[in-house]
mmCIF file of C-alpha atoms in Angstrom:
data_model
loop_
_atom_site.group_PDB
_atom_site.id
_atom_site.type_symbol
_atom_site.label_atom_id
_atom_site.label_comp_id
_atom_site.label_asym_id
_atom_site.label_seq_id
_atom_site.Cartn_x
_atom_site.Cartn_y
_atom_site.Cartn_z
ATOM 1 C CA UNK N 1 93.147 85.237 81.607
ATOM 2 C CA UNK N 2 90.636 82.461 81.295
ATOM 3 C CA UNK N 3 89.965 79.940 84.008
ATOM 4 C CA UNK N 4 88.010 77.520 81.858
ATOM 5 C CA UNK N 5 89.406 74.570 79.950
ATOM 6 C CA UNK N 6 90.065 75.364 76.263
ATOM 7 C CA UNK N 7 87.097 73.330 75.006
ATOM 8 C CA UNK N 8 84.678 75.021 77.416
ATOM 9 C CA UNK N 9 86.191 78.405 76.572
ATOM 10 C CA UNK N 10 85.659 77.787 72.848
ATOM 11 C CA UNK N 11 82.088 76.681 73.462
ATOM 12 C CA UNK N 12 81.368 79.795 75.536
ATOM 13 C CA UNK N 13 82.906 81.967 72.805
ATOM 14 C CA UNK N 14 80.787 80.221 70.167
ATOM 15 C CA UNK N 15 77.630 81.109 72.084
ATOM 16 C CA UNK N 16 78.873 84.628 72.777
ATOM 17 C CA UNK N 17 79.171 85.285 69.057
ATOM 18 C CA UNK N 18 75.397 84.808 68.693
ATOM 19 C CA UNK N 19 73.310 87.989 68.712
ATOM 20 C CA UNK N 20 71.796 89.128 72.028
ATOM 21 C CA UNK N 21 73.824 86.583 74.027
ATOM 22 C CA UNK N 22 76.092 88.111 76.674
ATOM 23 C CA UNK N 23 78.891 86.421 78.578
ATOM 24 C CA UNK N 24 76.785 85.158 81.488
ATOM 25 C CA UNK N 25 74.143 83.659 79.215
ATOM 26 C CA UNK N 26 76.885 82.129 77.050
ATOM 27 C CA UNK N 27 78.349 80.411 80.126
ATOM 28 C CA UNK N 28 74.902 79.136 81.110
ATOM 29 C CA UNK N 29 74.250 77.833 77.584
ATOM 30 C CA UNK N 30 77.680 76.205 77.355
ATOM 31 C CA UNK N 31 77.183 74.321 80.613
ATOM 32 C CA UNK N 32 73.675 73.384 79.548
ATOM 33 C CA UNK N 33 75.195 71.837 76.418
ATOM 34 C CA UNK N 34 77.783 69.962 78.479
ATOM 35 C CA UNK N 35 75.050 68.590 80.740
ATOM 36 C CA UNK N 36 72.800 67.644 77.813
ATOM 37 C CA UNK N 37 72.512 64.000 76.771
ATOM 38 C CA UNK N 38 74.076 62.904 73.507
ATOM 39 C CA UNK N 39 70.591 62.628 72.003
ATOM 40 C CA UNK N 40 69.698 66.195 72.967
ATOM 41 C CA UNK N 41 72.960 67.507 71.559
ATOM 42 C CA UNK N 42 72.514 65.603 68.309
ATOM 43 C CA UNK N 43 68.967 66.908 67.994
ATOM 44 C CA UNK N 44 70.210 70.472 68.444
ATOM 45 C CA UNK N 45 73.002 70.073 65.910
ATOM 46 C CA UNK N 46 70.805 68.365 63.339
ATOM 47 C CA UNK N 47 68.223 71.154 63.671
ATOM 48 C CA UNK N 48 70.966 73.529 62.542
ATOM 49 C CA UNK N 49 72.445 71.352 59.811
ATOM 50 C CA UNK N 50 69.011 70.346 58.441
ATOM 51 C CA UNK N 51 67.878 73.953 58.333
ATOM 52 C CA UNK N 52 71.045 74.960 56.503
ATOM 53 C CA UNK N 53 70.709 72.020 54.122
ATOM 54 C CA UNK N 54 66.960 72.020 53.415
ATOM 55 C CA UNK N 55 66.081 75.675 53.313
ATOM 56 C CA UNK N 56 66.195 77.515 50.050
ATOM 57 C CA UNK N 57 64.743 80.673 48.583
ATOM 58 C CA UNK N 58 61.393 80.367 46.875
ATOM 59 C CA UNK N 59 62.142 81.145 43.219
ATOM 60 C CA UNK N 60 58.971 83.239 42.990
ATOM 61 C CA UNK N 61 58.808 85.356 46.144
ATOM 62 C CA UNK N 62 62.258 84.744 47.759
ATOM 63 C CA UNK N 63 60.720 83.583 50.996
ATOM 64 C CA UNK N 64 62.869 81.012 52.822
ATOM 65 C CA UNK N 65 61.232 77.615 52.609
ATOM 66 C CA UNK N 66 61.813 73.863 52.633
ATOM 67 C CA UNK N 67 60.081 73.709 49.277
ATOM 68 C CA UNK N 68 60.279 75.688 46.050
ATOM 69 C CA UNK N 69 57.801 77.269 45.441
ATOM 70 C CA UNK N 70 57.115 78.068 49.088
ATOM 71 C CA UNK N 71 53.777 76.978 50.629
ATOM 72 C CA UNK N 72 52.340 80.472 50.144
ATOM 73 C CA UNK N 73 53.269 80.703 46.444
ATOM 74 C CA UNK N 74 52.030 77.134 45.986
ATOM 75 C CA UNK N 75 48.774 77.894 47.821
ATOM 76 C CA UNK N 76 45.707 77.381 45.621
ATOM 77 C CA UNK N 77 43.615 79.596 47.902
ATOM 78 C CA UNK N 78 45.956 82.572 47.685
ATOM 79 C CA UNK N 79 45.302 85.462 45.312
ATOM 80 C CA UNK N 80 48.341 85.431 43.053
ATOM 81 C CA UNK N 81 47.411 88.784 41.563
ATOM 82 C CA UNK N 82 48.030 90.783 44.729
ATOM 83 C CA UNK N 83 51.659 90.978 45.825
ATOM 84 C CA UNK N 84 52.743 92.335 49.190
ATOM 85 C CA UNK N 85 56.347 93.559 49.065
ATOM 86 C CA UNK N 86 58.310 93.160 52.318
ATOM 87 C CA UNK N 87 61.932 93.675 53.311
ATOM 88 C CA UNK N 88 62.509 90.503 55.265
ATOM 89 C CA UNK N 89 61.284 86.908 55.518
ATOM 90 C CA UNK N 90 60.178 87.582 59.087
ATOM 91 C CA UNK N 91 57.868 90.320 57.853
ATOM 92 C CA UNK N 92 55.865 87.629 56.028
ATOM 93 C CA UNK N 93 55.245 85.928 59.369
ATOM 94 C CA UNK N 94 54.068 89.232 60.865
ATOM 95 C CA UNK N 95 51.666 89.740 57.947
ATOM 96 C CA UNK N 96 50.400 86.152 58.062
ATOM 97 C CA UNK N 97 49.565 86.539 61.735
ATOM 98 C CA UNK N 98 46.919 89.100 60.835
ATOM 99 C CA UNK N 99 45.002 86.423 58.864
ATOM 100 C CA UNK N 100 43.865 89.350 56.716
ATOM 101 C CA UNK N 101 46.108 89.146 53.699
ATOM 102 C CA UNK N 102 45.206 86.505 51.147
ATOM 103 C CA UNK N 103 47.632 87.489 48.376
ATOM 104 C CA UNK N 104 51.239 86.444 47.882
ATOM 105 C CA UNK N 105 54.512 88.063 48.893
ATOM 106 C CA UNK N 106 57.755 89.337 47.468
ATOM 107 C CA UNK N 107 60.762 89.529 49.793
ATOM 108 C CA UNK N 108 63.268 92.220 48.838
ATOM 109 C CA UNK N 109 65.917 90.960 51.276
ATOM 110 C CA UNK N 110 66.826 94.464 52.338
ATOM 111 C CA UNK N 111 66.027 98.047 51.521
ATOM 112 C CA UNK N 112 67.718 100.752 49.472
ATOM 113 C CA UNK N 113 70.298 102.365 51.717
ATOM 114 C CA UNK N 114 72.938 104.504 49.977
ATOM 115 C CA UNK N 115 74.587 105.073 53.372
ATOM 116 C CA UNK N 116 75.342 101.354 53.550
ATOM 117 C CA UNK N 117 76.099 101.057 49.853
ATOM 118 C CA UNK N 118 72.899 99.147 49.092
ATOM 119 C CA UNK N 119 71.365 100.221 45.810
ATOM 120 C CA UNK N 120 68.247 99.039 43.964
ATOM 121 C CA UNK N 121 70.256 96.321 42.220
ATOM 122 C CA UNK N 122 71.368 94.784 45.505
ATOM 123 C CA UNK N 123 67.858 93.805 46.540
ATOM 124 C CA UNK N 124 65.211 91.772 44.714
ATOM 125 C CA UNK N 125 63.585 94.665 42.809
ATOM 126 C CA UNK N 126 64.467 93.393 39.322
ATOM 127 C CA UNK N 127 62.851 90.076 40.235
ATOM 128 C CA UNK N 128 59.712 91.873 41.410
ATOM 129 C CA UNK N 129 59.444 93.802 38.143
ATOM 130 C CA UNK N 130 59.968 90.607 36.146
ATOM 131 C CA UNK N 131 57.153 88.970 38.134
ATOM 132 C CA UNK N 132 54.828 91.877 37.433
ATOM 133 C CA UNK N 133 55.662 91.932 33.735
ATOM 134 C CA UNK N 134 55.204 88.165 33.451
ATOM 135 C CA UNK N 135 51.695 88.318 34.904
ATOM 136 C CA UNK N 136 49.263 90.670 33.109
ATOM 137 C CA UNK N 137 46.539 89.749 35.648
ATOM 138 C CA UNK N 138 48.284 91.564 38.536
ATOM 139 C CA UNK N 139 45.810 93.809 40.345
ATOM 140 C CA UNK N 140 47.780 95.441 43.106
ATOM 141 C CA UNK N 141 51.226 95.738 44.652
ATOM 142 C CA UNK N 142 51.109 96.529 48.375
ATOM 143 C CA UNK N 143 54.410 98.005 49.526
ATOM 144 C CA UNK N 144 54.917 96.956 53.164
ATOM 145 C CA UNK N 145 58.534 97.973 53.671
ATOM 146 C CA UNK N 146 59.370 99.277 57.152
ATOM 147 C CA UNK N 147 58.314 102.866 57.904
ATOM 148 C CA UNK N 148 61.911 104.058 58.264
ATOM 149 C CA UNK N 149 64.055 106.202 55.980
ATOM 150 C CA UNK N 150 65.345 103.221 53.978
ATOM 151 C CA UNK N 151 61.954 101.535 53.780
ATOM 152 C CA UNK N 152 60.295 104.761 52.613
ATOM 153 C CA UNK N 153 62.988 105.361 49.990
ATOM 154 C CA UNK N 154 62.532 101.806 48.744
ATOM 155 C CA UNK N 155 58.751 102.236 48.645
ATOM 156 C CA UNK N 156 59.102 105.466 46.635
ATOM 157 C CA UNK N 157 61.540 103.873 44.205
ATOM 158 C CA UNK N 158 59.397 100.785 43.644
ATOM 159 C CA UNK N 159 56.122 102.670 43.271
ATOM 160 C CA UNK N 160 57.603 105.019 40.688
ATOM 161 C CA UNK N 161 58.666 102.152 38.427
ATOM 162 C CA UNK N 162 55.568 100.041 38.938
ATOM 163 C CA UNK N 163 53.267 102.949 38.105
ATOM 164 C CA UNK N 164 54.951 103.179 34.696
ATOM 165 C CA UNK N 165 53.903 99.546 34.197
ATOM 166 C CA UNK N 166 50.290 100.604 34.750
ATOM 167 C CA UNK N 167 49.823 98.560 37.902
ATOM 168 C CA UNK N 168 48.169 99.881 41.086
ATOM 169 C CA UNK N 169 50.647 100.389 43.931
ATOM 170 C CA UNK N 170 49.569 100.970 47.524
ATOM 171 C CA UNK N 171 51.486 101.578 50.750
ATOM 172 C CA UNK N 172 50.473 100.259 54.179
ATOM 173 C CA UNK N 173 49.156 102.992 56.467
ATOM 174 C CA UNK N 174 51.229 104.840 59.021
ATOM 175 C CA UNK N 175 49.584 105.998 62.208
ATOM 176 C CA UNK N 176 49.249 105.484 65.902
ATOM 177 C CA UNK N 177 49.513 101.815 66.888
ATOM 178 C CA UNK N 178 46.389 100.326 68.419
ATOM 179 C CA UNK N 179 46.661 100.711 72.196
ATOM 180 C CA UNK N 180 49.065 103.593 71.666
ATOM 181 C CA UNK N 181 48.971 106.957 73.335
ATOM 182 C CA UNK N 182 48.587 110.273 71.507
ATOM 183 C CA UNK N 183 50.633 111.992 74.167
ATOM 184 C CA UNK N 184 53.620 109.748 73.592
ATOM 185 C CA UNK N 185 53.379 109.524 69.808
ATOM 186 C CA UNK N 186 56.202 111.251 67.945
ATOM 187 C CA UNK N 187 55.229 114.147 65.697
ATOM 188 C CA UNK N 188 56.124 112.391 62.438
ATOM 189 C CA UNK N 189 53.795 109.491 63.214
ATOM 190 C CA UNK N 190 51.085 111.892 64.349
ATOM 191 C CA UNK N 191 51.440 113.891 61.126
ATOM 192 C CA UNK N 192 51.091 110.656 59.143
ATOM 193 C CA UNK N 193 48.080 109.679 61.243
ATOM 194 C CA UNK N 194 46.465 113.048 60.468
ATOM 195 C CA UNK N 195 47.230 112.804 56.770
ATOM 196 C CA UNK N 196 45.808 109.304 56.669
ATOM 197 C CA UNK N 197 42.553 110.224 58.454
ATOM 198 C CA UNK N 198 39.347 108.758 57.082
ATOM 199 C CA UNK N 199 35.678 109.608 57.439
ATOM 200 C CA UNK N 200 33.670 107.895 60.173
ATOM 201 C CA UNK V 1 49.535 77.330 63.821
ATOM 202 C CA UNK V 2 53.014 77.976 62.624
ATOM 203 C CA UNK V 3 53.842 80.187 59.669
ATOM 204 C CA UNK V 4 57.451 79.113 59.338
ATOM 205 C CA UNK V 5 58.769 76.314 57.175
ATOM 206 C CA UNK V 6 59.260 73.045 59.087
ATOM 207 C CA UNK V 7 63.090 73.316 59.088
ATOM 208 C CA UNK V 8 63.006 76.877 60.450
ATOM 209 C CA UNK V 9 60.370 75.884 62.990
ATOM 210 C CA UNK V 10 62.556 73.006 64.225
ATOM 211 C CA UNK V 11 65.562 75.307 64.445
ATOM 212 C CA UNK V 12 63.583 77.872 66.445
ATOM 213 C CA UNK V 13 62.319 75.129 68.752
ATOM 214 C CA UNK V 14 65.872 73.834 69.226
ATOM 215 C CA UNK V 15 66.976 77.271 70.407
ATOM 216 C CA UNK V 16 63.862 77.703 72.531
ATOM 217 C CA UNK V 17 64.747 74.579 74.493
ATOM 218 C CA UNK V 18 67.939 76.253 75.716
ATOM 219 C CA UNK V 19 67.741 77.902 79.133
ATOM 220 C CA UNK V 20 66.948 81.633 79.302
ATOM 221 C CA UNK V 21 66.050 81.789 75.582
ATOM 222 C CA UNK V 22 62.508 82.972 74.880
ATOM 223 C CA UNK V 23 60.607 82.752 71.621
ATOM 224 C CA UNK V 24 61.738 86.090 70.194
ATOM 225 C CA UNK V 25 65.399 85.443 70.925
ATOM 226 C CA UNK V 26 65.047 81.932 69.495
ATOM 227 C CA UNK V 27 63.688 83.401 66.236
ATOM 228 C CA UNK V 28 66.562 85.896 66.130
ATOM 229 C CA UNK V 29 69.130 83.149 66.755
ATOM 230 C CA UNK V 30 67.567 80.847 64.175
ATOM 231 C CA UNK V 31 67.691 83.503 61.469
ATOM 232 C CA UNK V 32 71.223 84.397 62.508
ATOM 233 C CA UNK V 33 72.160 80.755 61.936
ATOM 234 C CA UNK V 34 70.473 80.756 58.541
ATOM 235 C CA UNK V 35 72.369 83.909 57.569
ATOM 236 C CA UNK V 36 75.686 82.556 58.853
ATOM 237 C CA UNK V 37 78.299 81.296 56.401
ATOM 238 C CA UNK V 38 78.992 77.588 56.240
ATOM 239 C CA UNK V 39 82.308 78.198 57.977
ATOM 240 C CA UNK V 40 80.668 80.031 60.873
ATOM 241 C CA UNK V 41 78.082 77.290 61.260
ATOM 242 C CA UNK V 42 80.714 74.563 61.199
ATOM 243 C CA UNK V 43 82.749 76.434 63.780
ATOM 244 C CA UNK V 44 79.713 76.681 66.045
ATOM 245 C CA UNK V 45 78.850 73.011 65.669
ATOM 246 C CA UNK V 46 82.409 71.827 66.163
ATOM 247 C CA UNK V 47 82.675 73.935 69.332
ATOM 248 C CA UNK V 48 79.787 71.880 70.690
ATOM 249 C CA UNK V 49 80.952 68.487 69.449
ATOM 250 C CA UNK V 50 84.569 69.086 70.506
ATOM 251 C CA UNK V 51 83.498 70.162 73.966
ATOM 252 C CA UNK V 52 81.322 67.075 74.336
ATOM 253 C CA UNK V 53 84.117 64.832 73.037
ATOM 254 C CA UNK V 54 87.174 66.315 74.768
ATOM 255 C CA UNK V 55 85.888 67.275 78.160
ATOM 256 C CA UNK V 56 86.092 64.827 81.012
ATOM 257 C CA UNK V 57 86.010 64.888 84.774
ATOM 258 C CA UNK V 58 89.317 65.302 86.534
ATOM 259 C CA UNK V 59 89.790 62.017 88.406
ATOM 260 C CA UNK V 60 91.066 63.912 91.446
ATOM 261 C CA UNK V 61 88.778 66.914 91.935
ATOM 262 C CA UNK V 62 85.937 66.220 89.429
ATOM 263 C CA UNK V 63 86.439 69.543 87.717
ATOM 264 C CA UNK V 64 85.522 69.453 84.006
ATOM 265 C CA UNK V 65 88.671 69.649 81.935
ATOM 266 C CA UNK V 66 90.299 68.786 78.622
ATOM 267 C CA UNK V 67 92.996 66.985 80.569
ATOM 268 C CA UNK V 68 93.042 64.531 83.460
ATOM 269 C CA UNK V 69 94.238 65.653 85.968
ATOM 270 C CA UNK V 70 92.859 69.151 85.381
ATOM 271 C CA UNK V 71 95.307 72.091 85.159
ATOM 272 C CA UNK V 72 94.647 73.026 88.788
ATOM 273 C CA UNK V 73 95.286 69.520 90.155
ATOM 274 C CA UNK V 74 98.351 69.289 87.900
ATOM 275 C CA UNK V 75 99.603 72.689 89.034
ATOM 276 C CA UNK V 76 102.991 72.534 90.723
ATOM 277 C CA UNK V 77 102.420 75.884 92.418
ATOM 278 C CA UNK V 78 99.148 74.876 94.054
ATOM 279 C CA UNK V 79 98.979 73.756 97.651
ATOM 280 C CA UNK V 80 97.665 70.214 97.388
ATOM 281 C CA UNK V 81 97.086 70.045 101.118
ATOM 282 C CA UNK V 82 94.274 72.591 101.196
ATOM 283 C CA UNK V 83 91.072 71.498 99.470
ATOM 284 C CA UNK V 84 88.187 73.832 98.741
ATOM 285 C CA UNK V 85 84.910 71.924 98.414
ATOM 286 C CA UNK V 86 82.408 73.428 95.950
ATOM 287 C CA UNK V 87 79.069 72.294 94.543
ATOM 288 C CA UNK V 88 79.645 73.084 90.898
ATOM 289 C CA UNK V 89 82.409 73.444 88.330
ATOM 290 C CA UNK V 90 81.445 77.091 87.835
ATOM 291 C CA UNK V 91 82.120 77.756 91.507
ATOM 292 C CA UNK V 92 85.795 76.969 90.833
ATOM 293 C CA UNK V 93 85.882 79.792 88.294
ATOM 294 C CA UNK V 94 84.312 82.166 90.821
ATOM 295 C CA UNK V 95 86.948 81.198 93.395
ATOM 296 C CA UNK V 96 89.813 81.443 90.911
ATOM 297 C CA UNK V 97 88.765 84.966 89.994
ATOM 298 C CA UNK V 98 89.629 86.099 93.519
ATOM 299 C CA UNK V 99 93.308 85.156 92.885
ATOM 300 C CA UNK V 100 93.367 84.463 96.629
ATOM 301 C CA UNK V 101 93.036 80.725 96.852
ATOM 302 C CA UNK V 102 96.173 78.725 96.116
ATOM 303 C CA UNK V 103 94.935 75.272 97.110
ATOM 304 C CA UNK V 104 93.064 72.701 95.063
ATOM 305 C CA UNK V 105 89.361 71.944 94.696
ATOM 306 C CA UNK V 106 86.840 69.179 95.061
ATOM 307 C CA UNK V 107 83.619 69.447 93.077
ATOM 308 C CA UNK V 108 80.676 67.681 94.716
ATOM 309 C CA UNK V 109 78.465 68.010 91.613
ATOM 310 C CA UNK V 110 75.430 68.908 93.673
ATOM 311 C CA UNK V 111 74.350 69.232 97.263
ATOM 312 C CA UNK V 112 72.446 67.034 99.683
ATOM 313 C CA UNK V 113 68.775 67.675 99.063
ATOM 314 C CA UNK V 114 66.332 65.129 100.498
ATOM 315 C CA UNK V 115 63.466 67.079 98.896
ATOM 316 C CA UNK V 116 64.905 66.233 95.469
ATOM 317 C CA UNK V 117 65.959 62.753 96.497
ATOM 318 C CA UNK V 118 69.667 63.601 96.500
ATOM 319 C CA UNK V 119 71.489 61.932 99.373
ATOM 320 C CA UNK V 120 75.166 61.979 100.406
ATOM 321 C CA UNK V 121 75.883 59.017 98.128
ATOM 322 C CA UNK V 122 74.613 60.866 95.061
ATOM 323 C CA UNK V 123 77.327 63.506 95.174
ATOM 324 C CA UNK V 124 81.120 63.168 95.298
ATOM 325 C CA UNK V 125 81.465 62.958 99.110
ATOM 326 C CA UNK V 126 82.892 59.428 99.185
ATOM 327 C CA UNK V 127 85.552 60.564 96.725
ATOM 328 C CA UNK V 128 86.401 63.555 98.925
ATOM 329 C CA UNK V 129 86.827 61.338 101.991
ATOM 330 C CA UNK V 130 88.996 58.934 99.998
ATOM 331 C CA UNK V 131 91.175 61.855 98.920
ATOM 332 C CA UNK V 132 91.577 63.022 102.509
ATOM 333 C CA UNK V 133 92.382 59.550 103.773
ATOM 334 C CA UNK V 134 94.908 59.009 100.984
ATOM 335 C CA UNK V 135 96.835 62.170 101.881
ATOM 336 C CA UNK V 136 98.007 62.417 105.516
ATOM 337 C CA UNK V 137 99.509 65.853 104.762
ATOM 338 C CA UNK V 138 96.111 67.526 104.360
ATOM 339 C CA UNK V 139 95.964 70.726 106.407
ATOM 340 C CA UNK V 140 92.512 72.124 105.810
ATOM 341 C CA UNK V 141 89.229 71.520 104.062
ATOM 342 C CA UNK V 142 87.388 74.738 103.169
ATOM 343 C CA UNK V 143 83.706 74.070 102.609
ATOM 344 C CA UNK V 144 82.476 76.585 100.016
ATOM 345 C CA UNK V 145 79.050 75.143 99.234
ATOM 346 C CA UNK V 146 76.347 77.736 98.516
ATOM 347 C CA UNK V 147 74.819 79.474 101.539
ATOM 348 C CA UNK V 148 71.387 77.939 100.966
ATOM 349 C CA UNK V 149 69.538 75.222 102.857
ATOM 350 C CA UNK V 150 71.033 72.408 100.747
ATOM 351 C CA UNK V 151 74.522 73.885 100.775
ATOM 352 C CA UNK V 152 74.420 74.348 104.532
ATOM 353 C CA UNK V 153 73.157 70.802 105.081
ATOM 354 C CA UNK V 154 75.943 69.494 102.873
ATOM 355 C CA UNK V 155 78.508 71.583 104.730
ATOM 356 C CA UNK V 156 77.284 70.258 108.087
ATOM 357 C CA UNK V 157 77.320 66.664 106.855
ATOM 358 C CA UNK V 158 80.832 66.920 105.416
ATOM 359 C CA UNK V 159 82.338 68.728 108.386
ATOM 360 C CA UNK V 160 80.977 66.151 110.836
ATOM 361 C CA UNK V 161 82.667 63.283 109.012
ATOM 362 C CA UNK V 162 85.916 65.095 108.290
ATOM 363 C CA UNK V 163 86.324 66.149 111.914
ATOM 364 C CA UNK V 164 86.304 62.470 112.893
ATOM 365 C CA UNK V 165 89.288 62.074 110.559
ATOM 366 C CA UNK V 166 91.126 64.707 112.586
ATOM 367 C CA UNK V 167 91.346 67.229 109.760
ATOM 368 C CA UNK V 168 90.590 70.956 110.144
ATOM 369 C CA UNK V 169 87.359 71.982 108.417
ATOM 370 C CA UNK V 170 86.369 75.605 107.764
ATOM 371 C CA UNK V 171 83.372 77.258 106.182
ATOM 372 C CA UNK V 172 83.471 80.410 104.048
ATOM 373 C CA UNK V 173 82.005 83.442 105.839
ATOM 374 C CA UNK V 174 78.450 84.667 105.457
ATOM 375 C CA UNK V 175 77.759 88.370 105.670
ATOM 376 C CA UNK V 176 76.824 91.488 103.836
ATOM 377 C CA UNK V 177 78.319 91.586 100.336
ATOM 378 C CA UNK V 178 80.845 94.354 99.723
ATOM 379 C CA UNK V 179 78.960 97.339 98.338
ATOM 380 C CA UNK V 180 75.761 95.993 99.918
ATOM 381 C CA UNK V 181 73.255 97.926 101.943
ATOM 382 C CA UNK V 182 72.376 97.162 105.553
ATOM 383 C CA UNK V 183 68.869 98.413 104.976
ATOM 384 C CA UNK V 184 68.205 95.925 102.214
ATOM 385 C CA UNK V 185 70.008 92.972 103.747
ATOM 386 C CA UNK V 186 67.717 90.139 104.813
ATOM 387 C CA UNK V 187 67.666 89.311 108.516
ATOM 388 C CA UNK V 188 69.293 85.887 108.162
ATOM 389 C CA UNK V 189 72.318 87.360 106.389
ATOM 390 C CA UNK V 190 72.465 90.166 108.939
ATOM 391 C CA UNK V 191 72.340 87.659 111.800
ATOM 392 C CA UNK V 192 75.209 85.743 110.176
ATOM 393 C CA UNK V 193 77.120 89.001 109.693
ATOM 394 C CA UNK V 194 76.680 89.783 113.402
ATOM 395 C CA UNK V 195 77.713 86.302 114.475
ATOM 396 C CA UNK V 196 80.780 86.488 112.278
ATOM 397 C CA UNK V 197 81.879 89.901 113.554
ATOM 398 C CA UNK V 198 85.573 90.367 114.253
ATOM 399 C CA UNK V 199 87.588 92.822 116.273
ATOM 400 C CA UNK V 200 88.966 95.919 114.570
#
């Protein structure tokens, strides 16, 4: 049985449906919304509607962006002959934060996962191959899918095909995170760290 | 420097302005919104707009409700001669959950707090007194403001005035919460628990 008025109840439920929001937080958010001024509420709602309306996929790299091509693909200072392949739009942000990568991206929007019925055709692999074939200047494809089973399978699949196109494919390194602890590193990571050792 | 497109950035900021939402959760919520179907988004937005449009204060108890009077004030089975005074609408829900209280409520919408410039006239005390004076049948006023400095001050202030009207005023008990631990109970609560002891 609910003790709230129907409109409050619906608002609480709407917040509860969001990820990582439990009941108590949903109640707090709902009452925050009720207390908010009309201007604040309108600002919040228009942030959602504008995002839904304005954002589109970049036709080159499938990043989400207000513009097509996205600012990275449109960037004159970027090296358009090095493509970093990532699973998700958010992975681009993580890469950009390093300030190290000056190439462009390709977002797969997922990874090959037969368990979940996701095959190579369900993610943007065809589009990646088309991009590579359309640009004979391509120097390197860096596969930066997540170091999990699905990400590794996707990396293997992609690299196999791209190699047949005669293009260099690399994979980001696995190893112990900086600040990490050997003692607490799982054996798979440690094995990868050993395999990936380099001369000092 | 931000790496997100302006529309995503604004959406993330909109979520970040909500209470108890940090940056990482805001990013997760923003991308959840972007992934949501148009129907889901519209449902979310209309939950907010409907709540803002439909909800009003009950003219009797100042509860927030879709109807005026609110379901509790309109309830035929409630004892309209016992009024429980609370600071906030959410306190009504907490009381209702006990299934013990059969009277009606009065929401003060705050507590007296000179530090924050909130005096007796800034909360719904006048309205409470008017309610009491309008109903000669009133048997008891239960003051259930929060057991903090402001809540106590408000309780004292209210009880003083109501006593002059010849109406019984009570205060909810302070003590050790059920399941609590004597060892970890602060001394003020323990003092209150001692003072409020009753014969077995």
